[in-house]
Amino acid sequence: MRIGFIGLGSMGAGMAGNLIKAGHEVTVWNRSPEAAAPLAEQGAKVAATPAGAAAGVEVLHSMLANDAAVREVILHGGVLDALTQGAVHVNHATISVALARELAEVHESRGLGYVAAPVFGRPAVAAAGGLNIVAAGKPEAIAKVSALLDLLGQKVWPMGDDPVRATIVKIGGNFLIGAAIESMAEATTLTRAHGVTAKDFLEVMSSTLFAAPIYKIYGGMIAEQKYTPAGFKMSLGFKDIGLARAAAEAERVPMPFASVMHDAMLEALGAGDGDLDWAGMARIAAARAHLKD
Amino acid sequence: MRIGFIGLGSMGAGMAGNLIKAGHEVTVWNRSPEAAAPLAEQGAKVAATPAGAAAGVEVLHSMLANDAAVREVILHGGVLDALTQGAVHVNHATISVALARELAEVHESRGLGYVAAPVFGRPAVAAAGGLNIVAAGKPEAIAKVSALLDLLGQKVWPMGDDPVRATIVKIGGNFLIGAAIESMAEATTLTRAHGVTAKDFLEVMSSTLFAAPIYKIYGGMIAEQKYTPAGFKMSLGFKDIGLARAAAEAERVPMPFASVMHDAMLEALGAGDGDLDWAGMARIAAARAHLKD
Amino acid sequence: MRIGFIGLGSMGAGMAGNLIKAGHEVTVWNRSPEAAAPLAEQGAKVAATPAGAAAGVEVLHSMLANDAAVREVILHGGVLDALTQGAVHVNHATISVALARELAEVHESRGLGYVAAPVFGRPAVAAAGGLNIVAAGKPEAIAKVSALLDLLGQKVWPMGDDPVRATIVKIGGNFLIGAAIESMAEATTLTRAHGVTAKDFLEVMSSTLFAAPIYKIYGGMIAEQKYTPAGFKMSLGFKDIGLARAAAEAERVPMPFASVMHDAMLEALGAGDGDLDWAGMARIAAARAHLKD
Amino acid sequence: MRIGFIGLGSMGAGMAGNLIKAGHEVTVWNRSPEAAAPLAEQGAKVAATPAGAAAGVEVLHSMLANDAAVREVILHGGVLDALTQGAVHVNHATISVALARELAEVHESRGLGYVAAPVFGRPAVAAAGGLNIVAAGKPEAIAKVSALLDLLGQKVWPMGDDPVRATIVKIGGNFLIGAAIESMAEATTLTRAHGVTAKDFLEVMSSTLFAAPIYKIYGGMIAEQKYTPAGFKMSLGFKDIGLARAAAEAERVPMPFASVMHDAMLEALGAGDGDLDWAGMARIAAARAHLKD
């Protein structure tokens, strides 16, 4: 199949690679062109512009950083004009509910298919084709891309027609991760103040009741008090909790845990911890209790 | 070994049964005597008083409901006078840090061994000998009871000399469970407000990043909006979050998530939801967003 | 002096009237033209466009509803082009810190004076010339308009050169009002639950330690549980707390009280209370405690 | 009238002095006897025990520090046995709702009158007879002591029969003060981060909308960032917010502002600020925003 792929960051590069490996004819574009080189070696064509990656493809994937990048590249970068009638755009980015709704409408009005397909997983998982993909869009659009989604992920979780639904699952999921971090931050501050290390406490919890990837990965960082290199930066976590809060505000949903996290992350950002992994929220909880690192 | 067992509620009955099955000579006591009958059939002697269950035993286990019960039965019920010098008391109850410290001192001053050994697991798990047990106490006391703990649990997590340390791990663990519930409560309220059912959302999460017992069990209740019969009642959860908050206050540990949970559970108790499972916190989150059940 | 006045809502109409009464030559504009009629009777010229009210004046006052209105009317409505070099724009609106900064820069770059002069006071106070005005801007701009500000207010509080400084005082002040309301909401819920009416409690407080206009006015509404007609609508209060939270976020200032208020007001808006006075936050506090109105 | 007065701290000494000045026959007792000396000079008899101050009096006033002191001195110090049938005990202390209820019942059962009469005001105000007194008790008991209350305060606010009602008004009032402090703490942190000093901001507010004693007194401390000598210590404020939270918990009243204050004060106490005035909560707000003092 003729495929375009826009956005070759640490996630997108691995995903595009999996499409190439499966034999598809892939044209890629990335803002900083050097990221495209390894994919060219794998057999991709490299476009000079976003529109170039969209021209003439049957399916266009994009994996951009945030609302601003999606607006600039997709909405204002000529991509929609370049897509041929009937082509499907699969958007993997984590974006706001408001933008998700706008994108769905814009594609619809131009006769383009649109699938929201945000992903859960880190770069290594993306490269291995092991992502969990939440997908929503019109049935005919989904049908056209489902074989491709199967190449990118270990499992595709269908969420129905409305792209907003996949978006809110991704946003809700990231909220749930942040809340697990703050929970561990507070719990370990409590146990440390009573003589039990974060490591001793979290080893019990993440081996038993909480034996799940999130508690193991972030719990491990908190146990070691080691927040670099960041798997997911505090500044990005802050942005994602902001997406949850904006979505909550739009539908009048009070989320007091999100408010607490917002305040804790503001304190972390003010401390200069924006480039730490967001597990570093544990530093704020400990500082408030006047524990030494 | 000659063993006493005080407190035959839904957890204690199964635990005492496992000690009997292993061939130990067990004398039991329970406030309401009918709970002792099934154990008598399994071979236990039944004492008429707490002191009767403590007299002459090498190891005394107790599994009582809360601080008040422990104070009344153990500290003021003649148990300590009945225990012979060198006997070890293994306390499985979830109690306050303050009482844990007091119990350690009282036993020490009387030449009695003391092991704090709170457990994680539900009644069926207790009956099957599959508990996770967090144990702390003097090495010689631990050594004396460790074969017994192995009968009760699938794993014993040693936490060192100081009984307070096992207690705070249990308290911290219950806080972590409550926080997971409130997290799911808020996240599903958010997704429901945007058209995704709690079931659809939680199925993704608890099958992937959060594939752990806590998210499956409580997430299942939230997905079904079914909070009876209670696995763990709201009123008990409220008590346990109170233990976390008291322990936090004693060491000057701010815990904003615990504060949020306290306020949400007060609202639930005021609504008459005290006998629901504490997963019912999700009803409060939904009500605040004016979602219909 | 030749003066323009844009925005003749309940506040602006009274303010413009005071300028006319003092003998100034005032040209007014309002989106819905009927609001201009009473001022025409007082002697104002009525412009057909915002630019018409700005053309040729020495000083332009504006009192618009929010950021969006200021952007549309002032930045995109031809006003800046219409102002002559050296004219001063006095902006009385409560706007975001970000827009305050942008406006200061835009005026500066065009050789126009700019004074941020948000006001505290209700419509009746505005009509009587009794406002408290917080003013910031370049000294020469302030000098040019200070006699006019004296006509509008009982007192002008100078806040220095930077228009942002007057804006943040207004935003901080509105936050303080909202926090006083939520404080009274929680306190009266507590006393009511113990048998003391809101009226009995607030009468003591607002006659003694809290004998200030805010506690008397909003406390009076809470005592009577009467939130219509609104002096200041919940929906506007929500917007203003949003301005505080945005300003806080920009400078990494955690404001947990603002977070609590945000969540309470979301709950109120979801209940359909957006048109009540924002003292109606007391209904949410009472509902959470399951008190009958 | 023959009067006893127990508790001669900074408040009680001035109050007892006013009763002496009015010509009453006053017997005083204080734990540390040196505090009684100045009152002896004014004409008081000094008792050697609490019971000695209660024996044979018509009215006994007490002004003790907290629940523990009231329990020890009044309930377990022989005072109730010493009082003659029909005597009235006027309790000025700020105590818990639970103890207020217990005291009312104990006095009733012994045929003693009981009036809860907590006060608002600082030591200088107490000495000048300018307190605001909130009083509740049976009409006949109130009638007996109302002339005395008039000597102690500028105004007596009657709250009906039930002593709990006066107690909750005092507790609610102290909550309102604490909330005003935290509000100013957050608001001034916000304005400081945008270039406006706490002094400049609070001068506007406490001269206009918030022209009330609480905002002037505590606002003054926050403006100067000067929290010693303490008018009311953080550690005492923490205790009083604890009384509010306990009263709230008893009646299932969620109070999220109280939760925020609890967490902020814990952070302050952990920082070693327990002896500062509780206006020092502003230091915590500023520290979270990484502002320099």
Coordinates of N, CA and C in Angstrom, one line a residue, chain A residues 1-5 23-27 45 52-61 84 87-88 148:
Chain A
M1 N 0.8 -1.2 0.0 CA 0.0 0.0 0.0 C 0.9 1.2 0.0
R2 N 0.4 2.3 -0.6 CA 1.2 3.6 -0.6 C 0.8 4.3 0.7
I3 N 1.8 4.6 1.5 CA 1.6 5.1 2.8 C 2.5 6.4 3.0
G4 N 1.9 7.4 3.6 CA 2.8 8.5 4.1 C 2.9 8.4 5.6
F5 N 4.0 8.9 6.1 CA 4.3 9.0 7.6 C 4.9 10.3 7.9
G23 N 6.7 -4.3 3.9 CA 6.6 -4.3 2.5 C 5.8 -3.1 1.9
H24 N 5.4 -2.2 2.7 CA 4.6 -1.1 2.2 C 5.5 -0.1 1.6
E25 N 5.0 0.7 0.7 CA 5.7 1.8 0.0 C 5.5 3.1 0.8
V26 N 6.5 3.5 1.6 CA 6.3 4.5 2.6 C 7.1 5.8 2.3
T27 N 6.4 6.9 2.2 CA 7.0 8.2 2.1 C 7.0 8.9 3.4
K45 N 10.9 6.6 0.9 CA 11.1 7.8 0.2 C 11.1 8.9 1.2
G52 N 4.2 16.7 0.6 CA 4.9 15.7 -0.2 C 4.7 14.3 0.3
A53 N 4.6 14.2 1.7 CA 4.4 12.9 2.2 C 2.9 12.4 2.1
A54 N 2.0 13.4 1.8 CA 0.6 13.1 1.8 C 0.1 12.9 0.4
A55 N 0.9 13.4 -0.6 CA 0.4 13.4 -2.0 C 0.3 12.0 -2.5
G56 N -0.9 11.6 -2.9 CA -1.1 10.3 -3.6 C -1.1 9.1 -2.8
V57 N -1.0 9.2 -1.4 CA -1.0 8.0 -0.6 C -2.5 7.5 -0.4
E58 N -2.6 6.3 0.0 CA -3.9 5.7 0.4 C -4.1 6.0 1.9
V59 N -3.1 5.9 2.6 CA -3.2 6.1 4.1 C -2.0 7.0 4.5
L60 N -2.4 8.0 5.3 CA -1.3 8.9 5.9 C -1.4 8.7 7.4
H61 N -0.2 8.3 7.9 CA -0.1 8.3 9.4 C 0.7 9.5 9.9
T84 N -5.6 12.8 -1.5 CA -6.6 12.5 -2.5 C -7.9 12.1 -1.9
A87 N -8.7 9.1 0.7 CA -7.5 8.7 1.5 C -7.9 8.8 3.0
V88 N -7.2 8.0 3.8 CA -7.5 8.0 5.3 C -6.3 8.5 6.0
L148 N -2.9 -2.2 8.9 CA -1.7 -1.4 9.2 C -1.6 -1.3 10.7

